[in-house]
Tab-separated table of C-alpha atoms and ligand atoms in Angstrom:
chain	number	residue	atom	x	y	z
A	1	MET	CA	8.364	-6.811	18.123
A	2	ALA	CA	11.525	-5.600	16.776
A	3	VAL	CA	11.841	-2.141	15.256
A	4	THR	CA	14.830	-2.030	12.194
A	5	CYS	CA	16.082	0.663	10.496
A	6	LEU	CA	15.185	1.617	6.731
A	7	ALA	CA	17.672	0.415	4.094
A	8	LEU	CA	19.687	-1.981	6.911
A	9	PRO	CA	19.632	-5.814	6.720
A	10	SER	CA	16.959	-7.079	9.251
A	11	ALA	CA	20.068	-8.471	11.151
A	12	GLY	CA	20.960	-7.170	14.561
A	13	SER	CA	17.046	-5.907	15.011
A	14	ILE	CA	16.025	-5.695	18.753
A	15	ARG	CA	13.221	-8.161	19.426
A	16	ALA	CA	10.761	-7.261	22.680
A	17	SER	CA	7.956	-8.438	23.191
A	18	GLU	CA	6.242	-5.322	25.398
A	19	VAL	CA	3.598	-3.052	23.991
A	20	ARG	CA	5.848	-0.715	21.901
A	21	THR	CA	4.163	3.064	21.894
A	22	ILE	CA	3.781	5.210	18.862
A	23	ARG	CA	3.312	8.610	18.690
A	24	ALA	CA	1.671	9.957	15.669
A	25	ARG	CA	3.353	13.271	15.881
A	26	ALA	CA	4.652	16.303	13.999
A	27	GLY	CA	8.128	16.254	12.785
A	28	SER	CA	10.266	17.279	9.759
A	29	VAL	CA	12.635	15.425	7.446
A	30	HIS	CA	15.217	16.072	4.497
A	31	LEU	CA	12.684	15.112	1.377
A	32	ARG	CA	15.637	17.172	-0.673
A	33	GLY	CA	18.731	15.407	0.513
A	34	ALA	CA	20.556	16.329	3.390
A	35	GLU	CA	21.872	19.841	2.596
A	36	GLN	CA	18.546	21.574	2.270
A	37	ALA	CA	16.037	22.695	4.755
A	38	PRO	CA	13.693	20.165	5.901
A	39	THR	CA	9.904	19.402	5.423
A	40	ALA	CA	7.560	19.884	7.855
A	41	VAL	CA	5.808	16.625	8.009
A	42	TRP	CA	3.151	14.534	10.531
A	43	GLY	CA	5.172	10.888	11.097
A	44	TYR	CA	4.673	8.042	13.277
A	45	ASP	CA	7.488	8.881	16.163
A	46	GLY	CA	7.898	12.396	13.770
A	47	VAL	CA	9.621	9.975	11.687
A	48	VAL	CA	8.546	9.096	7.753
A	49	PRO	CA	8.431	6.269	7.027
A	50	GLY	CA	7.376	5.720	10.627
A	51	PRO	CA	9.410	2.740	12.243
A	52	VAL	CA	9.985	-0.358	10.282
A	53	LEU	CA	7.700	-2.900	12.576
A	54	ARG	CA	9.316	-6.100	12.131
A	55	VAL	CA	7.496	-9.751	13.829
A	56	LYS	CA	7.915	-13.151	12.352
A	57	ARG	CA	5.143	-15.396	11.684
A	58	GLY	CA	2.780	-16.164	14.154
A	59	GLU	CA	4.342	-13.134	16.519
A	60	GLU	CA	1.802	-10.878	18.128
A	61	ILE	CA	1.782	-7.090	17.252
A	62	MET	CA	1.139	-5.082	19.925
A	63	VAL	CA	1.086	-1.189	19.635
A	64	ARG	CA	-0.027	1.577	21.460
A	65	LEU	CA	-1.198	4.413	19.350
A	66	ALA	CA	-0.882	7.793	20.743
A	67	ASN	CA	-2.380	10.922	18.889
A	68	ASP	CA	-0.311	14.209	19.334
A	69	LEU	CA	-2.038	15.327	16.528
A	70	PRO	CA	-4.472	18.521	16.277
A	71	GLU	CA	-6.998	16.050	14.630
A	72	PRO	CA	-8.412	12.842	15.175
A	73	THR	CA	-6.339	9.774	13.543
A	74	SER	CA	-6.736	5.667	13.483
A	75	VAL	CA	-3.979	3.043	11.856
A	76	HIS	CA	-4.868	0.808	9.598
A	77	TRP	CA	-2.401	-2.666	8.920
A	78	HIS	CA	-2.954	-2.868	5.103
A	79	GLY	CA	-2.741	-6.002	4.125
A	80	LEU	CA	-3.066	-7.618	7.191
A	81	ARG	CA	-5.851	-10.454	7.821
A	82	LEU	CA	-6.744	-9.157	11.270
A	83	PRO	CA	-9.336	-9.421	13.696
A	84	ASN	CA	-12.242	-6.861	12.161
A	85	ALA	CA	-11.378	-4.498	15.607
A	86	MET	CA	-8.123	-3.830	14.894
A	87	ASP	CA	-8.826	-3.077	11.381
A	88	GLY	CA	-8.589	0.596	12.133
A	89	VAL	CA	-11.278	1.979	10.258
A	90	PRO	CA	-12.887	5.033	11.608
A	91	HIS	CA	-16.983	4.664	12.568
A	92	LEU	CA	-16.950	1.067	11.106
A	93	THR	CA	-14.249	-0.615	13.340
A	94	GLN	CA	-13.507	1.685	15.900
A	95	ALA	CA	-14.071	5.182	17.114
A	96	PRO	CA	-11.209	7.541	15.817
A	97	ILE	CA	-8.690	8.336	18.097
A	98	GLU	CA	-8.803	12.205	19.490
A	99	PRO	CA	-6.006	13.855	20.397
A	100	GLY	CA	-4.125	13.817	23.612
A	101	GLN	CA	-6.387	9.760	23.351
A	102	SER	CA	-4.437	6.493	22.848
A	103	PHE	CA	-5.564	3.530	20.847
A	104	ASP	CA	-4.232	-0.748	21.787
A	105	TYR	CA	-3.292	-2.501	18.555
A	106	ARG	CA	-3.328	-6.371	19.080
A	107	PHE	CA	-3.151	-8.905	16.632
A	108	LYS	CA	-1.048	-11.735	15.391
A	109	ALA	CA	0.688	-11.692	12.533
A	110	THR	CA	-0.531	-14.452	10.597
A	111	ASP	CA	1.032	-13.902	7.143
A	112	ALA	CA	4.284	-13.568	6.231
A	113	GLY	CA	5.508	-10.922	4.023
A	114	THR	CA	5.952	-6.951	3.728
A	115	TYR	CA	2.661	-4.645	4.613
A	116	TRP	CA	2.638	-1.207	5.788
A	117	TYR	CA	0.252	0.876	8.322
A	118	HIS	CA	-0.850	4.059	8.069
A	119	SER	CA	-2.963	6.487	8.777
A	120	HIS	CA	-7.251	6.062	7.794
A	121	VAL	CA	-8.694	9.410	8.793
A	122	TYR	CA	-8.580	11.820	6.592
A	123	SER	CA	-6.459	10.018	4.606
A	124	SER	CA	-5.227	12.323	1.887
A	125	GLU	CA	-3.966	14.757	4.251
A	126	GLN	CA	-3.104	12.522	6.893
A	127	ILE	CA	-0.996	9.806	4.663
A	128	GLU	CA	0.065	12.434	2.548
A	129	ARG	CA	1.600	14.576	5.563
A	130	GLY	CA	3.703	11.222	5.981
A	131	LEU	CA	1.754	9.137	8.218
A	132	TYR	CA	2.762	5.698	7.477
A	133	GLY	CA	5.569	3.210	7.920
A	134	ALA	CA	6.476	-0.320	6.965
A	135	LEU	CA	5.629	-3.647	8.745
A	136	ILE	CA	7.643	-6.668	8.047
A	137	VAL	CA	6.372	-10.703	8.831
A	138	ASP	CA	9.807	-13.009	8.648
A	139	GLU	CA	8.892	-16.220	7.423
A	140	ALA	CA	9.128	-18.912	10.207
A	141	GLU	CA	12.297	-20.392	8.121
A	142	ARG	CA	14.841	-18.296	7.001
A	143	ILE	CA	15.434	-17.282	3.636
A	144	ASP	CA	18.570	-17.437	1.724
A	145	VAL	CA	19.145	-13.724	0.947
A	146	ASP	CA	22.460	-11.590	1.637
A	147	GLN	CA	20.312	-8.001	1.975
A	148	ASP	CA	16.726	-7.396	2.958
A	149	LEU	CA	15.727	-4.018	2.217
A	150	VAL	CA	12.504	-2.078	2.305
A	151	LEU	CA	12.062	0.653	-0.271
A	152	VAL	CA	9.235	2.953	0.451
A	153	ILE	CA	8.400	5.055	-2.490
A	154	ASP	CA	6.288	8.275	-2.089
A	155	ASP	CA	5.641	11.540	-3.991
A	156	TRP	CA	5.426	15.028	-2.635
A	157	ARG	CA	4.194	18.085	-3.699
A	158	LEU	CA	6.314	20.921	-2.241
A	159	LEU	CA	6.483	24.566	-2.593
A	160	PRO	CA	10.054	26.269	-3.651
A	161	ASP	CA	11.002	26.298	-0.278
A	162	GLY	CA	10.548	22.921	0.451
A	163	ALA	CA	7.215	23.107	2.529
A	164	LEU	CA	4.516	20.446	2.296
A	165	ASP	CA	1.929	22.230	-0.240
A	166	THR	CA	-1.093	22.351	1.660
A	167	ALA	CA	-2.954	25.162	-0.088
A	168	SER	CA	-3.786	21.865	-2.786
A	169	PHE	CA	-5.376	19.716	0.106
A	170	ARG	CA	-8.817	18.748	-0.779
A	171	SER	CA	-8.481	20.482	-4.581
A	172	ALA	CA	-11.313	19.395	-6.369
A	173	HIS	CA	-8.968	19.318	-9.455
A	174	ASP	CA	-7.041	16.297	-8.429
A	175	ALA	CA	-10.340	14.712	-7.099
A	176	ALA	CA	-11.952	14.692	-9.963
A	177	HIS	CA	-9.116	13.503	-11.675
A	178	ALA	CA	-6.040	11.498	-11.369
A	179	GLY	CA	-6.216	12.343	-7.525
A	180	ARG	CA	-2.682	14.058	-6.052
A	181	ILE	CA	0.173	13.625	-7.524
A	182	GLY	CA	3.636	15.075	-6.861
A	183	ARG	CA	6.503	15.870	-8.713
A	184	HIS	CA	9.116	15.051	-5.765
A	185	LEU	CA	10.028	11.239	-5.873
A	186	THR	CA	11.829	9.974	-2.617
A	187	VAL	CA	12.601	6.658	-1.538
A	188	ASN	CA	12.008	6.609	2.351
A	189	SER	CA	11.863	10.123	2.513
A	190	THR	CA	15.574	10.853	0.721
A	191	PRO	CA	15.639	11.692	-3.057
A	192	SER	CA	18.518	9.200	-3.707
A	193	LEU	CA	19.795	6.373	-1.816
A	194	ASP	CA	23.072	4.395	-2.086
A	195	ILE	CA	22.726	1.038	-1.504
A	196	PRO	CA	26.088	-0.569	-1.281
A	197	VAL	CA	26.172	-4.047	-2.518
A	198	ARG	CA	29.002	-6.890	-3.335
A	199	ALA	CA	29.399	-8.574	-6.709
A	200	ASN	CA	26.811	-12.457	-6.234
A	201	GLU	CA	24.885	-11.189	-3.796
A	202	ARG	CA	21.114	-11.956	-3.629
A	203	LEU	CA	18.921	-8.747	-2.536
A	204	ARG	CA	15.475	-8.821	-1.034
A	205	LEU	CA	13.823	-5.526	-2.301
A	206	ARG	CA	10.535	-5.010	-0.900
A	207	VAL	CA	8.766	-1.658	-2.153
A	208	ILE	CA	5.836	-0.197	-0.805
A	209	ASN	CA	4.390	2.197	-3.225
A	210	ALA	CA	3.041	4.775	-0.563
A	211	ALA	CA	1.780	8.094	-2.423
A	212	ASN	CA	-1.401	8.729	-2.493
A	213	ALA	CA	-2.684	8.315	-5.954
A	214	ARG	CA	0.758	7.847	-8.244
A	215	LEU	CA	1.146	4.953	-10.221
A	216	VAL	CA	4.999	3.512	-9.241
A	217	THR	CA	6.706	2.253	-12.475
A	218	LEU	CA	9.912	1.012	-11.300
A	219	ARG	CA	13.082	-0.288	-13.244
A	220	LEU	CA	16.203	-2.181	-11.873
A	221	GLU	CA	18.946	-0.995	-14.520
A	222	GLY	CA	21.311	-4.162	-15.255
A	223	HIS	CA	19.526	-6.409	-13.292
A	224	ALA	CA	17.028	-9.392	-13.657
A	225	ALA	CA	13.884	-9.085	-11.266
A	226	TRP	CA	12.328	-12.219	-10.084
A	227	VAL	CA	8.832	-11.112	-8.536
A	228	MET	CA	8.582	-13.467	-5.264
A	229	ALA	CA	5.393	-11.955	-3.772
A	230	ILE	CA	3.145	-9.102	-4.412
A	231	ASP	CA	0.422	-7.548	-1.565
A	232	GLY	CA	2.966	-8.876	0.902
A	233	GLN	CA	1.230	-12.640	-0.348
A	234	PRO	CA	3.907	-14.816	-2.124
A	235	ALA	CA	3.414	-15.644	-5.937
A	236	GLU	CA	4.597	-17.792	-8.090
A	237	PRO	CA	7.813	-16.804	-9.294
A	238	PHE	CA	8.296	-15.115	-12.227
A	239	LEU	CA	10.628	-12.296	-13.959
A	240	ALA	CA	9.620	-9.046	-14.501
A	241	ARG	CA	9.713	-8.085	-18.256
A	242	ASP	CA	12.586	-5.880	-18.960
A	243	SER	CA	12.926	-5.896	-15.093
A	244	GLN	CA	10.242	-3.124	-14.713
A	245	VAL	CA	6.925	-3.107	-12.431
A	246	THR	CA	4.015	-1.181	-11.628
A	247	LEU	CA	2.757	-0.582	-8.661
A	248	GLY	CA	-0.805	1.197	-7.651
A	249	PRO	CA	-1.192	3.108	-4.372
A	250	GLY	CA	-0.871	0.398	-1.212
A	251	ASN	CA	0.796	-2.216	-3.758
A	252	ARG	CA	4.039	-3.935	-2.191
A	253	ILE	CA	5.950	-6.010	-4.401
A	254	ASP	CA	8.526	-8.396	-2.877
A	255	LEU	CA	11.833	-8.503	-5.758
A	256	PHE	CA	14.395	-10.832	-5.601
A	257	ALA	CA	17.746	-9.490	-7.584
A	258	ASP	CA	21.196	-10.854	-7.834
A	259	ALA	CA	23.807	-8.703	-8.332
A	260	ALA	CA	25.566	-10.252	-11.248
A	261	LEU	CA	27.795	-6.782	-12.418
A	262	ALA	CA	31.459	-7.123	-12.068
A	263	PRO	CA	33.083	-5.917	-8.452
A	264	GLY	CA	33.060	-1.825	-9.032
A	265	ALA	CA	30.073	-1.345	-10.995
A	266	GLN	CA	26.413	0.911	-10.412
A	267	ALA	CA	23.364	0.930	-11.366
A	268	PRO	CA	20.295	2.081	-10.634
A	269	ILE	CA	16.827	1.870	-10.204
A	270	LEU	CA	14.519	4.118	-11.786
A	271	VAL	CA	11.051	4.955	-11.114
A	272	GLU	CA	8.956	7.167	-14.111
A	273	ASN	CA	8.370	10.393	-13.238
A	274	SER	CA	6.499	12.477	-16.265
A	275	GLY	CA	7.621	10.418	-18.927
A	276	ALA	CA	11.169	10.319	-17.915
A	277	GLU	CA	13.066	7.948	-15.642
A	278	VAL	CA	14.418	9.243	-12.272
A	279	PRO	CA	17.336	7.214	-10.431
A	280	LEU	CA	16.188	6.754	-6.638
A	281	VAL	CA	18.617	4.013	-5.872
A	282	ASN	CA	22.165	3.572	-7.053
A	283	LEU	CA	23.562	0.053	-6.608
A	284	ARG	CA	26.795	0.570	-5.374
A	285	TYR	CA	29.093	-2.869	-6.190
A	286	ALA	CA	32.163	-2.858	-3.506
A	287	THR	CA	35.291	-2.997	-5.457
A	288	GLY	CA	36.649	-5.863	-3.325
A	289	ALA	CA	36.233	-9.658	-4.066
A	290	PRO	CA	32.261	-11.123	-5.037
A	291	ALA	CA	30.566	-12.412	-1.987
A	292	ARG	CA	30.811	-16.180	-3.685
A	293	PRO	CA	32.544	-16.877	-6.672
A	294	ALA	CA	28.716	-17.171	-8.803
A	295	PRO	CA	25.075	-15.595	-8.256
A	296	ARG	CA	22.990	-17.982	-5.948
A	297	ALA	CA	20.878	-20.856	-7.817
A	298	GLN	CA	17.417	-19.578	-8.886
A	299	ALA	CA	15.224	-18.960	-5.606
A	300	LYS	CA	12.728	-21.139	-4.770
A	301	PRO	CA	8.931	-20.034	-4.352
A	302	LEU	CA	8.769	-17.866	-0.236
A	303	PRO	CA	6.580	-20.390	1.519
A	304	SER	CA	2.753	-20.262	1.031
A	305	ASN	CA	0.271	-18.528	4.105
A	306	GLY	CA	-2.020	-21.271	3.487
A	307	LEU	CA	-4.321	-19.072	1.162
A	308	PRO	CA	-6.626	-21.880	-0.315
A	309	GLY	CA	-5.447	-23.280	-3.715
A	310	ARG	CA	-8.770	-23.526	-4.979
A	311	MET	CA	-12.228	-21.457	-4.510
A	312	ALA	CA	-15.611	-22.531	-5.658
A	313	PHE	CA	-17.113	-20.169	-8.056
A	314	LYS	CA	-20.112	-22.168	-8.832
A	315	GLU	CA	-21.963	-21.115	-5.477
A	316	ALA	CA	-19.657	-17.934	-5.358
A	317	PHE	CA	-21.835	-14.938	-4.639
A	318	ARG	CA	-21.270	-12.795	-7.599
A	319	LEU	CA	-21.790	-9.250	-8.140
A	320	ASP	CA	-20.742	-6.409	-10.607
A	321	VAL	CA	-19.466	-2.631	-9.336
A	322	PRO	CA	-19.457	-0.536	-12.076
A	323	ILE	CA	-17.389	2.612	-11.306
A	324	GLU	CA	-18.982	5.880	-12.359
A	325	GLY	CA	-17.718	9.877	-12.076
A	326	GLY	CA	-14.915	12.036	-12.304
A	327	ALA	CA	-13.874	14.900	-15.011
A	328	MET	CA	-15.853	14.812	-18.060
A	329	SER	CA	-18.669	12.591	-16.439
A	330	GLU	CA	-22.324	13.170	-16.228
A	331	LEU	CA	-22.090	12.760	-12.897
A	332	MET	CA	-19.858	16.190	-12.681
A	333	MET	CA	-22.186	17.840	-15.625
A	334	ARG	CA	-24.975	17.938	-13.383
A	335	GLY	CA	-23.332	20.920	-11.870
A	336	ARG	CA	-23.677	20.623	-7.903
A	337	THR	CA	-20.873	23.091	-6.687
A	338	GLN	CA	-18.160	21.270	-4.832
A	339	GLU	CA	-15.558	24.369	-4.229
A	340	ILE	CA	-16.323	26.557	-1.768
A	341	PRO	CA	-14.555	29.559	-2.799
A	342	GLY	CA	-11.558	29.987	-0.675
A	343	HIS	CA	-12.114	27.083	1.308
A	344	GLY	CA	-11.304	24.343	-1.241
A	345	LEU	CA	-13.331	21.317	-1.200
A	346	ASP	CA	-16.614	21.090	-0.203
A	347	PRO	CA	-16.275	18.060	2.067
A	348	ARG	CA	-19.569	16.670	1.065
A	349	ALA	CA	-18.541	16.576	-2.186
A	350	ARG	CA	-19.217	13.439	-4.271
A	351	PHE	CA	-17.383	12.932	-7.552
A	352	TRP	CA	-17.457	9.354	-7.487
A	353	THR	CA	-19.422	6.254	-7.309
A	354	MET	CA	-19.309	2.877	-6.853
A	355	ALA	CA	-22.472	0.509	-7.449
A	356	GLY	CA	-24.552	3.391	-8.175
A	357	ALA	CA	-23.653	5.268	-4.339
A	358	ALA	CA	-21.090	7.803	-3.555
A	359	SER	CA	-20.149	6.408	-0.019
A	360	SER	CA	-17.689	7.596	2.693
A	361	GLY	CA	-17.519	4.064	3.394
A	362	HIS	CA	-18.989	3.883	6.900
A	363	HIS	CA	-22.204	4.867	6.826
A	364	GLY	CA	-25.530	3.293	5.235
A	365	PRO	CA	-26.048	-0.080	4.131
A	366	PRO	CA	-23.279	-2.403	2.711
A	367	LEU	CA	-22.413	-2.945	-0.428
A	368	PHE	CA	-22.859	-7.198	0.467
A	369	SER	CA	-23.495	-8.845	3.033
A	370	VAL	CA	-22.116	-12.825	2.948
A	371	LYS	CA	-21.884	-15.588	5.423
A	372	ARG	CA	-18.492	-16.666	6.217
A	373	GLY	CA	-17.081	-19.241	3.987
A	374	ARG	CA	-18.654	-17.735	0.851
A	375	VAL	CA	-16.342	-17.333	-2.282
A	376	VAL	CA	-17.221	-13.798	-3.146
A	377	MET	CA	-16.662	-12.629	-6.747
A	378	LEU	CA	-16.770	-9.516	-7.818
A	379	GLY	CA	-16.363	-7.279	-11.086
A	380	PHE	CA	-14.783	-3.417	-11.174
A	381	VAL	CA	-16.205	-2.625	-13.995
A	382	ASN	CA	-14.819	1.173	-14.472
A	383	ALA	CA	-16.922	3.456	-16.744
A	384	THR	CA	-14.413	6.280	-16.056
A	385	ALA	CA	-11.115	8.232	-17.683
A	386	PHE	CA	-9.215	7.589	-14.849
A	387	PRO	CA	-7.401	4.420	-13.454
A	388	HIS	CA	-8.589	3.140	-9.406
A	389	GLY	CA	-6.460	1.182	-7.368
A	390	MET	CA	-9.428	-1.368	-5.638
A	391	HIS	CA	-8.532	-1.991	-1.931
A	392	VAL	CA	-10.039	-4.772	0.140
A	393	HIS	CA	-9.667	-5.167	3.511
A	394	GLY	CA	-9.517	-7.726	5.673
A	395	HIS	CA	-8.725	-10.252	2.721
A	396	HIS	CA	-6.563	-11.074	-0.474
A	397	PHE	CA	-8.062	-11.795	-3.972
A	398	ARG	CA	-7.225	-13.532	-7.186
A	399	LEU	CA	-7.137	-11.365	-10.111
A	400	LEU	CA	-9.024	-13.527	-12.744
A	401	ASP	CA	-8.787	-14.379	-16.227
A	402	LYS	CA	-11.544	-13.182	-18.951
A	403	ASN	CA	-14.414	-15.573	-18.334
A	404	ASP	CA	-13.056	-16.161	-15.066
A	405	ASP	CA	-11.579	-19.588	-16.630
A	406	GLY	CA	-8.204	-18.899	-14.456
A	407	TRP	CA	-6.387	-16.826	-12.402
A	408	LYS	CA	-3.091	-15.012	-11.808
A	409	PRO	CA	-0.452	-16.427	-10.084
A	410	PHE	CA	-0.341	-14.268	-7.219
A	411	TRP	CA	-2.959	-12.399	-4.722
A	412	LEU	CA	-3.637	-9.063	-3.991
A	413	ASP	CA	-5.486	-6.768	-1.899
A	414	SER	CA	-5.337	-3.740	-4.134
A	415	VAL	CA	-6.302	-3.868	-8.155
A	416	VAL	CA	-5.437	-1.259	-10.455
A	417	VAL	CA	-8.373	-0.970	-13.048
A	418	ALA	CA	-7.916	1.010	-16.292
A	419	PRO	CA	-10.124	3.068	-17.737
A	420	ARG	CA	-13.047	1.622	-19.374
A	421	GLU	CA	-11.603	-1.894	-18.454
A	422	THR	CA	-13.287	-4.191	-15.997
A	423	ALA	CA	-11.084	-6.509	-13.145
A	424	ARG	CA	-12.522	-9.513	-12.027
A	425	ILE	CA	-11.310	-10.742	-8.762
A	426	ALA	CA	-12.567	-13.687	-6.609
A	427	PHE	CA	-11.804	-13.921	-2.510
A	428	VAL	CA	-12.772	-16.385	-0.303
A	429	ALA	CA	-14.782	-14.387	2.739
A	430	ASP	CA	-13.432	-16.170	5.542
A	431	ASN	CA	-13.014	-13.277	7.697
A	432	PRO	CA	-16.242	-12.046	9.596
A	433	GLY	CA	-16.969	-8.648	10.175
A	434	LYS	CA	-17.409	-4.974	8.989
A	435	TRP	CA	-14.707	-4.629	6.289
A	436	MET	CA	-14.192	-1.560	3.506
A	437	LEU	CA	-13.628	-1.541	-0.207
A	438	HIS	CA	-12.130	1.751	-1.837
A	439	CYS	CA	-10.233	3.018	-4.003
A	440	HIS	CA	-6.802	3.569	-3.025
A	441	MET	CA	-6.124	6.589	-4.571
A	442	LEU	CA	-7.044	9.227	-1.448
A	443	GLU	CA	-8.591	11.813	-3.349
A	444	HIS	CA	-11.251	9.307	-4.901
A	445	GLN	CA	-11.993	7.787	-1.639
A	446	GLU	CA	-13.090	10.338	-0.355
A	447	THR	CA	-15.331	11.832	-2.693
A	448	GLY	CA	-17.500	8.809	-3.204
A	449	MET	CA	-15.128	5.897	-3.690
A	450	ALA	CA	-15.928	3.635	-0.850
A	451	ALA	CA	-18.390	0.926	0.384
A	452	TRP	CA	-18.318	-1.369	2.819
A	453	PHE	CA	-19.323	-4.593	3.038
A	454	GLU	CA	-20.138	-7.403	5.920
A	455	VAL	CA	-18.958	-10.909	6.342
A	456	ILE	CA	-21.317	-12.772	9.022
B	1	CU	CU1	-10.021	5.707	-8.050
């Protein structure tokens, strides 16, 4: 397995076949730029994002996670179709890794694409503190690009001195509304990233939304953006309208952009923040000769990972999952005390329900249980005033058109369901085990929006 630096091309990475130990531990990061005081964080190997793990499709990922934190943790390999015992969900697939202990994760990378790994214990706090990193699985064949760049976007709630605002962890207001949104945006933990490019190069941008709850809307100025893959899986390539895409928490997108401006030009990649656009990335063109006389020809689709081309809807298991609760809802009006004065949120607080139940996602009966190979069709019926990013573990799904008569030309592992709308999805439940299904707005997940299902 190889480890590469962020915002660097994959060429030159070091490959090794042994187990790589990663230590979850305290560290510090210059979230406000090199000239400002750093912020104390928790990170894999003490850095945020953690080391980029990079393997070729079909290779094994072998990571020993050593817990140097003062509390339990675990690692979820988000979007990977892996054996259930490696999925990293505390109490459901493994015991939490206690402080001073370690856990060996070992599985084959069956799918090429852009993935990420993150904590799954007290996620709203541990991910917010920085426990996440990118996991890149390279295609077996070479993909014709000049630069392969990982852009991990996060938002932070910082105090004036740059420290992470930890007092507002477990805020009942966040949990009952849109989740924890931070006003300080970063890409790869820096407020602005300069990327040197040469005219007519092709860039592959692997964008990961690592924020707890923010919908990240990103726009490339002056460049067309081809959507090549979503949530790791190849899509039928299409041009992003206005070169703009929106990612829910946990979503990834692979964009191809041809550097079509003149030598010496500059163009930003902008992310929306409180109604304005913030330039997070600056594409800085070299003044010298272009990389080639003209941009490359239109890209071919990325090679398929072999997900099924069709599904038998007639024999499908169908379930509607109403999503209820949140601020101003009846559930909240019933007036149970959710905040302990001076101690933040009551850990038993339940603000949201899925299919009538508020759960931690690992206790109680499964939401449903199906035989391996069955097609599952779920309808997420969002009856709340907030968007929710519904994440299914261990599987990728299709987003269905109205009336189930077609589907979008891409796969997802997390789908944003707009307020008062319904999203219908379908997947083949071909991976045996106990899998979580939850909102990836982490404050929602921890206050009721979590469930699990079983494939037997
Ligand atoms: Cu939610």
